[in-house]
Short mmCIF file of C-alpha atoms and ligand atoms in Angstrom, two decimals:
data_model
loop_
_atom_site.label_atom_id
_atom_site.label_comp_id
_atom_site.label_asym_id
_atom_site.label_seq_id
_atom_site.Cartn_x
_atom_site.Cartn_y
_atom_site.Cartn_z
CA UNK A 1 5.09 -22.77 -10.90
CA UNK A 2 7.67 -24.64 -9.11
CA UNK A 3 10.45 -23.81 -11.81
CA UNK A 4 10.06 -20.18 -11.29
CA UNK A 5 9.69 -20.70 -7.42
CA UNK A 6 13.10 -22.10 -7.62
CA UNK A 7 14.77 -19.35 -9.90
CA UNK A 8 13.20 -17.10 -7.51
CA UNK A 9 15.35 -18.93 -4.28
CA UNK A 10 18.61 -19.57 -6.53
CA UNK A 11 18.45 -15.59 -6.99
CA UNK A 12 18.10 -14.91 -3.49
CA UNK A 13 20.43 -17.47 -2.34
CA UNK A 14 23.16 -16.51 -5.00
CA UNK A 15 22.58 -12.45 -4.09
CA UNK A 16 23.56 -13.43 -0.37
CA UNK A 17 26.07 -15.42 -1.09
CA UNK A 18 27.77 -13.05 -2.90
CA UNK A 19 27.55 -10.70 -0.50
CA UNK A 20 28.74 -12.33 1.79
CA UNK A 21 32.18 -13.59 -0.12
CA UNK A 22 34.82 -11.21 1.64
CA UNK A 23 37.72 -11.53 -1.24
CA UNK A 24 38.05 -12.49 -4.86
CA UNK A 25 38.55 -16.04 -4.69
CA UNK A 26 35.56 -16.97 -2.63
CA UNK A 27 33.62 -14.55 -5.18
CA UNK A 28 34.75 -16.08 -7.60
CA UNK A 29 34.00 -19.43 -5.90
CA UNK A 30 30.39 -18.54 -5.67
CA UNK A 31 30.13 -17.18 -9.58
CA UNK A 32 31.24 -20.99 -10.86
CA UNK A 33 29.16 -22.49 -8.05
CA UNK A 34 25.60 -20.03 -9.18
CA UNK A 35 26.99 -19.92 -13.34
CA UNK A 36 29.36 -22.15 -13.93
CA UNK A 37 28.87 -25.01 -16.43
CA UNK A 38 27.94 -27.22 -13.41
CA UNK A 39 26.76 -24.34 -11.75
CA UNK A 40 22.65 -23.85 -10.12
CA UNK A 41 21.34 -21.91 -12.62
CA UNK A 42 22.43 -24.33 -15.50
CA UNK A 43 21.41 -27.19 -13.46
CA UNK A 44 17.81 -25.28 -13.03
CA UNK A 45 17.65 -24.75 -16.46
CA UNK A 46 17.79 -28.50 -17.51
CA UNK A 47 14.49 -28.29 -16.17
CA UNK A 48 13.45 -26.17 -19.37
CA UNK A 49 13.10 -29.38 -21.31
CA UNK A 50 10.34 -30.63 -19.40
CA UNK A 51 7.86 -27.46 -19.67
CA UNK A 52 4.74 -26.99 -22.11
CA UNK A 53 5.43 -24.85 -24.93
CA UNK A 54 3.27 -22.10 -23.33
CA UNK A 55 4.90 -21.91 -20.37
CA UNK A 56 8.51 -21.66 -21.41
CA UNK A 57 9.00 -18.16 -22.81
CA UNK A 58 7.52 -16.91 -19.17
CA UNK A 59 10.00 -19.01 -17.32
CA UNK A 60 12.60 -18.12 -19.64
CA UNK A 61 12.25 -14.57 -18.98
CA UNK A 62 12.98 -15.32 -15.55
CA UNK A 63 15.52 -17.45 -15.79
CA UNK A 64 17.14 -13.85 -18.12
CA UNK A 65 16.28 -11.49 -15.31
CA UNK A 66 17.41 -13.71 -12.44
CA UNK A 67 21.25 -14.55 -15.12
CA UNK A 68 21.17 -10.83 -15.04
CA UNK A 69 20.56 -10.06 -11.78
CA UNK A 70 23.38 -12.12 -10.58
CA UNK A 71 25.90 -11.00 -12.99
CA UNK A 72 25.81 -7.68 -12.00
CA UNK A 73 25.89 -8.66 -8.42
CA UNK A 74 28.92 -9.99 -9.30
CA UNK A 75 30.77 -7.49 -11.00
CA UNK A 76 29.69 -5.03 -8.60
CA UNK A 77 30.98 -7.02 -5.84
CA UNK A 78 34.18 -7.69 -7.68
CA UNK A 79 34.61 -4.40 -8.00
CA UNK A 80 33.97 -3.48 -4.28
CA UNK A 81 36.60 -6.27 -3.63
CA UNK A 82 39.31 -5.46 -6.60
CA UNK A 83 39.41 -1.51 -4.97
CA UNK A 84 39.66 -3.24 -1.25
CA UNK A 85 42.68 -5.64 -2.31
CA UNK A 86 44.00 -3.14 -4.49
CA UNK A 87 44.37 -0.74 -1.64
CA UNK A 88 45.60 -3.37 0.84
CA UNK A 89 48.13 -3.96 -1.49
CA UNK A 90 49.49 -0.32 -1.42
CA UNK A 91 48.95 0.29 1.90
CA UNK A 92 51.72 -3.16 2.80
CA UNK A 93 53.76 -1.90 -0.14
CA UNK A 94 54.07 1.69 0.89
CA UNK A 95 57.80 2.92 0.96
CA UNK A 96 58.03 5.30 3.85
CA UNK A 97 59.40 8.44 2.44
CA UNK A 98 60.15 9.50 5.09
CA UNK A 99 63.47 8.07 5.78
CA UNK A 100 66.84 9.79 5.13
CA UNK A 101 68.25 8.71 1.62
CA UNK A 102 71.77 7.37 1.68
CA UNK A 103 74.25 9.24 0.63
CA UNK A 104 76.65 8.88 -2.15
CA UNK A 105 79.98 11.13 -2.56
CA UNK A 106 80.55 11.57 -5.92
CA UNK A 107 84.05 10.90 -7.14
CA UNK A 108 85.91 13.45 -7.55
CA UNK A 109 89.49 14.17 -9.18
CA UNK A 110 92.66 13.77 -7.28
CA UNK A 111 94.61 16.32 -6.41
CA UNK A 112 97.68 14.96 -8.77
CA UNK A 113 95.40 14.77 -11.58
CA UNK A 114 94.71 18.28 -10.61
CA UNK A 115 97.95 19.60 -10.79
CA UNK A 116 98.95 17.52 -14.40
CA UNK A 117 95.53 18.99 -15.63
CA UNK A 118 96.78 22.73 -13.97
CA UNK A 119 100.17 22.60 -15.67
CA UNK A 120 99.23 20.92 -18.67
CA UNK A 121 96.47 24.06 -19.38
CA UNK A 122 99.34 25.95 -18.95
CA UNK A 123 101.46 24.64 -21.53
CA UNK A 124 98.83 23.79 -23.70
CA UNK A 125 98.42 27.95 -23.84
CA UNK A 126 101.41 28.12 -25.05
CA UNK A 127 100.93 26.15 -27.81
CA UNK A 128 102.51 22.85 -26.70
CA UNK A 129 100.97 19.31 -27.11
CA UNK A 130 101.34 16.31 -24.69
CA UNK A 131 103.49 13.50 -25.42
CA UNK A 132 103.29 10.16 -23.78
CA UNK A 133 105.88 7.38 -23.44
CA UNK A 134 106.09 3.70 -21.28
CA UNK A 135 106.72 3.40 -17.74
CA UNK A 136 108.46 0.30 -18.17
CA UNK A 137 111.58 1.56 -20.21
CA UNK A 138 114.35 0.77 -21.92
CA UNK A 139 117.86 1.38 -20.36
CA UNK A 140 118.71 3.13 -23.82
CA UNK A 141 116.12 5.63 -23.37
CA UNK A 142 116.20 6.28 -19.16
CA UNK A 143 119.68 6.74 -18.95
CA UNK A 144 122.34 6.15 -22.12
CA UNK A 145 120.59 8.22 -25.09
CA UNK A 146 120.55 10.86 -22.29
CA UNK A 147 123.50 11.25 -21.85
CA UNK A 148 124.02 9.73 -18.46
CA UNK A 149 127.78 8.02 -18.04
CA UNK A 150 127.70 3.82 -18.05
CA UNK A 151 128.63 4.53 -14.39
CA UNK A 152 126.20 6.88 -13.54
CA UNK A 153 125.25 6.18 -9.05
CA UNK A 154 121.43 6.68 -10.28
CA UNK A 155 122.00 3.02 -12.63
CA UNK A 156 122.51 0.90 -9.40
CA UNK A 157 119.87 -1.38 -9.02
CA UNK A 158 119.74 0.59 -5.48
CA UNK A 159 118.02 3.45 -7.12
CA UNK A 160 116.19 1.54 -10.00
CA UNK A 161 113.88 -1.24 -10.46
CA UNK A 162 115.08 -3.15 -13.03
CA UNK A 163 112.68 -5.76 -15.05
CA UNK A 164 113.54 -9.34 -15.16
CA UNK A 165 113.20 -10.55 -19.00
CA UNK A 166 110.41 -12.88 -19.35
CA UNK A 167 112.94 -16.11 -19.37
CA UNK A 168 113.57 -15.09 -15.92
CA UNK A 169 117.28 -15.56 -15.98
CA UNK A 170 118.23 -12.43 -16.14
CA UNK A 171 118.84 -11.09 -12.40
CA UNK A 172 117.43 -7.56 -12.22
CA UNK A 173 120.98 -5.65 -11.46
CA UNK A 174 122.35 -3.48 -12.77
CA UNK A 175 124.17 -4.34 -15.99
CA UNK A 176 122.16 -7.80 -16.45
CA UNK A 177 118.54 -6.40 -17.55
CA UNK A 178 117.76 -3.61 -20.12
CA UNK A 179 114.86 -3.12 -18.77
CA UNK A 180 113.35 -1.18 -16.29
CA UNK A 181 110.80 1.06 -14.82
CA UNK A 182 111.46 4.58 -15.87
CA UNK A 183 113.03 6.78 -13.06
CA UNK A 184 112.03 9.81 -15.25
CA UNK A 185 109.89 11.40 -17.67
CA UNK A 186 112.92 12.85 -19.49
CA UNK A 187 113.13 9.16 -21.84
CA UNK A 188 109.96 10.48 -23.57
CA UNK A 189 111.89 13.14 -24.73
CA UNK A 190 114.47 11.00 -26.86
CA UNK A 191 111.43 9.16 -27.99
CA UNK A 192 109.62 12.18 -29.30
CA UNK A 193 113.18 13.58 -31.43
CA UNK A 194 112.95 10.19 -32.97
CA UNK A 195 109.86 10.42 -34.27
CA UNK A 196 109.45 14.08 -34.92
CA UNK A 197 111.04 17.02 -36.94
CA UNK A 198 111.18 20.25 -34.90
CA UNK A 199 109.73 22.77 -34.11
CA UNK A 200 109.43 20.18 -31.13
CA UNK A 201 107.19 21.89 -28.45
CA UNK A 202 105.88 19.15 -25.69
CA UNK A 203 104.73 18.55 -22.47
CA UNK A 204 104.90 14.68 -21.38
CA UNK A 205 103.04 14.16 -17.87
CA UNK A 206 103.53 10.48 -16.23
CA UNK A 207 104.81 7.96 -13.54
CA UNK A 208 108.03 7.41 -12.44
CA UNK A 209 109.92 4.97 -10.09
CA UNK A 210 112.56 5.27 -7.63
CA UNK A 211 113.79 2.16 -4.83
CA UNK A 212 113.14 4.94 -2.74
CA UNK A 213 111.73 4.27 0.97
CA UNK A 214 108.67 6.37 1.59
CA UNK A 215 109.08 9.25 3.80
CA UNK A 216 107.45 12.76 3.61
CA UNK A 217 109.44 13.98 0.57
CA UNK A 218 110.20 10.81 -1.02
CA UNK A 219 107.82 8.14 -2.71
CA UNK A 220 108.58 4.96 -4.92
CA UNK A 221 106.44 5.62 -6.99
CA UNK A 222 105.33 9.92 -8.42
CA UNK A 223 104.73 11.75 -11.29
CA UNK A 224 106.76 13.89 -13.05
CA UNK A 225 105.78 16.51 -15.72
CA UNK A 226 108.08 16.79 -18.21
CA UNK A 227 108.74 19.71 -20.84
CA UNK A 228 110.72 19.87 -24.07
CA UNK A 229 111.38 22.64 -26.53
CA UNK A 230 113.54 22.09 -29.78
CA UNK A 231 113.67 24.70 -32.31
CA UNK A 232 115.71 26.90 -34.31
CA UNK A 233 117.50 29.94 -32.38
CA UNK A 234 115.76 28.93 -28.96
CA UNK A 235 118.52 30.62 -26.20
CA UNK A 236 118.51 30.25 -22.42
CA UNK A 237 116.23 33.24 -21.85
CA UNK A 238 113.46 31.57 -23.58
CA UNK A 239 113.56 28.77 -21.52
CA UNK A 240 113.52 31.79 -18.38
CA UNK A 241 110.90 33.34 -19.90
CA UNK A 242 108.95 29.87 -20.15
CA UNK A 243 109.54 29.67 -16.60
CA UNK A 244 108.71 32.73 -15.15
CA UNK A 245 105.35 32.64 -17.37
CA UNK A 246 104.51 29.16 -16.05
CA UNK A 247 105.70 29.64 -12.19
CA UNK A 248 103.63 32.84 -12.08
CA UNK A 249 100.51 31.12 -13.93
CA UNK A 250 100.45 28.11 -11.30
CA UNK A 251 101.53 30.44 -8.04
CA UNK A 252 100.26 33.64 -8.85
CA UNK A 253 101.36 36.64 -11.07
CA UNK A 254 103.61 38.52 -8.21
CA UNK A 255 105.90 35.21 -8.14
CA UNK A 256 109.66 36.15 -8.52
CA UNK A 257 112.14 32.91 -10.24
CA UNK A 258 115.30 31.97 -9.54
CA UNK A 259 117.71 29.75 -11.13
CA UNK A 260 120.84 28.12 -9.56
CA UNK A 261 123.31 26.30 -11.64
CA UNK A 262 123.16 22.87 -11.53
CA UNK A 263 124.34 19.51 -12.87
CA UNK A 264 121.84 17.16 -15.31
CA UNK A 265 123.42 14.81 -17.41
CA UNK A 266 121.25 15.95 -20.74
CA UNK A 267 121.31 19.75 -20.47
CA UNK A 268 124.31 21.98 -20.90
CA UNK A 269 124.09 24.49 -18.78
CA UNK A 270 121.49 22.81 -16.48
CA UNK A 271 119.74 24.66 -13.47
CA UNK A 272 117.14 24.50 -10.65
CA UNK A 273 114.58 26.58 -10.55
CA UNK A 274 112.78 28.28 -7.05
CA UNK A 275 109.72 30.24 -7.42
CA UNK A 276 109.25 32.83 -4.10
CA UNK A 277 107.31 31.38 -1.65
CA UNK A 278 103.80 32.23 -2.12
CA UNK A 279 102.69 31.77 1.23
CA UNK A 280 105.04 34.55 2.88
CA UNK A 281 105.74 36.16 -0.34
CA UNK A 282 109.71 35.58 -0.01
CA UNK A 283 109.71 36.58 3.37
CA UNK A 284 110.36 33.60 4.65
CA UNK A 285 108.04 31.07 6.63
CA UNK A 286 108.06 27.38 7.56
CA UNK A 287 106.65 26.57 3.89
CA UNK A 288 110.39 27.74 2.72
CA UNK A 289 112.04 26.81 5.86
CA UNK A 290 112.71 30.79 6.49
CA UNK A 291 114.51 31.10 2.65
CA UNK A 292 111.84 32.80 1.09
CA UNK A 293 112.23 29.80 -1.76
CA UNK A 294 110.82 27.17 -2.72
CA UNK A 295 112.64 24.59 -5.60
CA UNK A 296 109.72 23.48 -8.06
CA UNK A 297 112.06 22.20 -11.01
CA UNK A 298 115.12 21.27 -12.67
CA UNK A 299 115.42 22.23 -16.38
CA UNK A 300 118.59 22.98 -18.94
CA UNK A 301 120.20 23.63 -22.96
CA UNK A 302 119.39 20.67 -24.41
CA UNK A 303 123.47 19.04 -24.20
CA UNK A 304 124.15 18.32 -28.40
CA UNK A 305 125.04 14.85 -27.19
CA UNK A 306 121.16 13.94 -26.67
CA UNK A 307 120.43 15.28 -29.85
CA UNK A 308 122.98 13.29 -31.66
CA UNK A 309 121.27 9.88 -30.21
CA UNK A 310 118.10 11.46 -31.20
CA UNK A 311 118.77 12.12 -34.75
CA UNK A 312 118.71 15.83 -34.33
CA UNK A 313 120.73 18.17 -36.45
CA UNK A 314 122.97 19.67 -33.15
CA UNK A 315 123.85 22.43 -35.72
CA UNK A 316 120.29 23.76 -36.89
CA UNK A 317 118.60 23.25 -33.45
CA UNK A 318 118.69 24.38 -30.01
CA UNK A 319 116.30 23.36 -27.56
CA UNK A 320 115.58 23.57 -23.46
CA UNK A 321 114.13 20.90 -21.35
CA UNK A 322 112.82 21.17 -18.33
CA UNK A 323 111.14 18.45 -15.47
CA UNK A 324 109.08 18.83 -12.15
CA UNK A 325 107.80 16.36 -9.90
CA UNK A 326 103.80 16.63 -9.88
CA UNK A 327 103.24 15.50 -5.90
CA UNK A 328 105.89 18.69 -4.76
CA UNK A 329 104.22 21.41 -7.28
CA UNK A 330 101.06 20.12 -5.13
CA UNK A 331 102.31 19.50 -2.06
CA UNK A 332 104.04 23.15 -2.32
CA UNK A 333 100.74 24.56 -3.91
CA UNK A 334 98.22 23.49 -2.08
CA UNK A 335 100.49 22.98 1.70
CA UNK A 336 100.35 19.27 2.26
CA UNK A 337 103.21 18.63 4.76
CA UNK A 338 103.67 14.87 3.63
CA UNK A 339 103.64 13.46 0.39
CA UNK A 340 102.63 10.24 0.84
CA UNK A 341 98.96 11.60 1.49
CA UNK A 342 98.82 11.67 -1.93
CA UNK A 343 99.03 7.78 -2.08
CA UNK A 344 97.09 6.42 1.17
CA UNK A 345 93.54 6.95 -0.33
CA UNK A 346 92.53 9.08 3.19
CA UNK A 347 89.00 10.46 2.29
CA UNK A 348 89.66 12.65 5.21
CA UNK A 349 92.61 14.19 3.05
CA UNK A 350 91.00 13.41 -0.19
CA UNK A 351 87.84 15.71 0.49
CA UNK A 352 89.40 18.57 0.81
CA UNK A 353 90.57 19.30 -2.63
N1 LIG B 401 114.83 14.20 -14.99
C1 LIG B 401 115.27 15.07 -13.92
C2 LIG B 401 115.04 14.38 -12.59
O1 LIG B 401 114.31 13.45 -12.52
C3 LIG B 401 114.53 16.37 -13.94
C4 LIG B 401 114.96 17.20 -15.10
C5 LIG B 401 116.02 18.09 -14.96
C6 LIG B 401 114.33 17.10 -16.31
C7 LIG B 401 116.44 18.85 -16.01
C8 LIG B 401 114.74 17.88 -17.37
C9 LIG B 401 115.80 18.76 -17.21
O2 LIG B 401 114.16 17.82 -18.57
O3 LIG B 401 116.21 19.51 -18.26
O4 LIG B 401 115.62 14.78 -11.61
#
């Protein structure tokens, strides 16, 4: 029967040609081309119509078989193909593992922060908490609630940036501009005996600013830690005790301190403090420059007068106050010849800490 001779070719045809497609879309080419709507097989099967009632179920069997024989064809040769393209895919997509990763320093904390963190821990064991104030400051608080004389040399504009007000007008010397950047933490000391009743026990870490010229112990711009103590009955050998506690926590426990009078404008008596050099143990070395001592702060008595601008009963209270610059304590700590290594962002200094 010519009908079935033809299924019988279309089969044989279709079974080569899909073994012979070599990727998906010429397989899938040959499926619409052998099944498709337009496809051989339907086309064959048009000729259905024309056959004797006897003779279609037999032909229709074949038509089944040969459907069915194609189909799986087919699928098996998509699936051949699919694994193929699949692993073509992963073999041009590999990532070669083999290649060093790139390496990324993790931040880490500079060795200023260090030091405020160090200090702070310090205090904070002794029960203090820290205090904060702004860097841009009023002249009331830098200089005249502390005490310091109208013609005091560190007002010149020389020695202190002062702000322009926002109109502009106002040249920034001395005497024509309130404002200015703080040259020292101690202002955050009058602003905390504003706000507070004592016991007054505070450490207030921050920036400071000087028209200094950078040079290996100067900077324009450091950070200062500052400490405050107001109280009832608080005497000059607590604030030596404080001292001795804190200078042997940062630079070990056999550190000896020493205190030299001095002259602050907001402590009465006032003195500077030298811890024995830890590096020679007060022998005396290039670190202390052969004294044995090395100056880590200034500190005083709280002068009445800065209490009576602060609202402070001068009768009921005593207090000590003391201030250290955070880039020496390091600098002294840790041996770093030149502070402005703290500023210039060198990872090759940076790492080390
Ligand atoms: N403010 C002082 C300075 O910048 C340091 C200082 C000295 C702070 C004595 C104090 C103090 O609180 O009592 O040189």
């Amino acid at each position: 029967m010519a009908l079935i001779d033809e299924l019988g070719r279309l089969r044989d045809d279709g079974l080569e040609a899909i073994a012979a497609s070599d990727d998906l879309t010429s397989l899938e080419a040959v499926r619409i081309a052998l099944l498709g709507k337009k496809g051989s097989l339907t086309a064959a099967l048009r000729g259905l119509g024309g056959l004797s009632a006897e003779e279609r179920p037999a032909v229709g069997k074949v038509s089944n078989e040969v459907r069915t024989s194609l189909e799986s064809a087919l699928a098996a040769r998509e699936g051949t193909l699919g694994s193929a393209a699949l692993r073509a895919r992963l073999a041009a997509e590999a990532v070669d593992i083999t290649l060093p990763g790139r390496r990324r320093a993790p931040g880490r904390e500079h060795l200023i922060a260090r030091v405020v963190r160090e200090v702070s821990d310090i205090f904070i064991g002794l029960g203090y908490t820290i205090a904060e104030g702004p860097e841009v400051e009023l002249d009331y608080y830098n200089f005249t609630a502390l005490n310091t004389p109208p013609d005091h040399p560190a007002r010149n504009a020389s020695d202190t940036f002062y702000v322009e007000d926002l109109s502009g007008e106002t040249a920034a010397v001395r005497g024509e501009s309130d404002v200015l950047l703080r040259t020292q933490t101690s202002p955050v000391q009058v602003r905390v005996m504003e706000n507070a009743t004592p016991p007054i026990y505070i450490l207030a870490p921050g920036r400071v600013y000087r028209r200094d010229v950078a040079d290996p112990s100067h900077l324009p711009q450091f950070t200062q830690i500052e400490g405050l103590v107001v109280d009832e009955g608080i005497t000059f050998g607590d604030l030596k005790g404080t001292l001795e506690h804190f200078a042997r926590e940062m630079f070990g426990p056999q550190r000896k301190v020493r205190l030299r009078p001095h002259f602050f404008p907001f402590t009465e008596p006032s003195a500077e403090v030298d811890v024995s050099c830890h590096l020679c143990d007060g022998v005396g070395c290039r670190m202390c420059k052969g004294s044995g001592w090395l100056e880590i702060l200034g500190c005083g008595v709280v002068d009445p007068n800065v209490f009576g601008f602060a609202g402070i009963d001068p009768e009921r209270y005593t207090g000590f106050a003391f201030g250290m610059g955070a880039e020496r304590i390091a600098a002294l700590k840790y041996g770093v010849p030149d502070l402005r290594h703290f500023v210039e962002s060198d990872m090759r200094f940076l790492r080390q800490f």
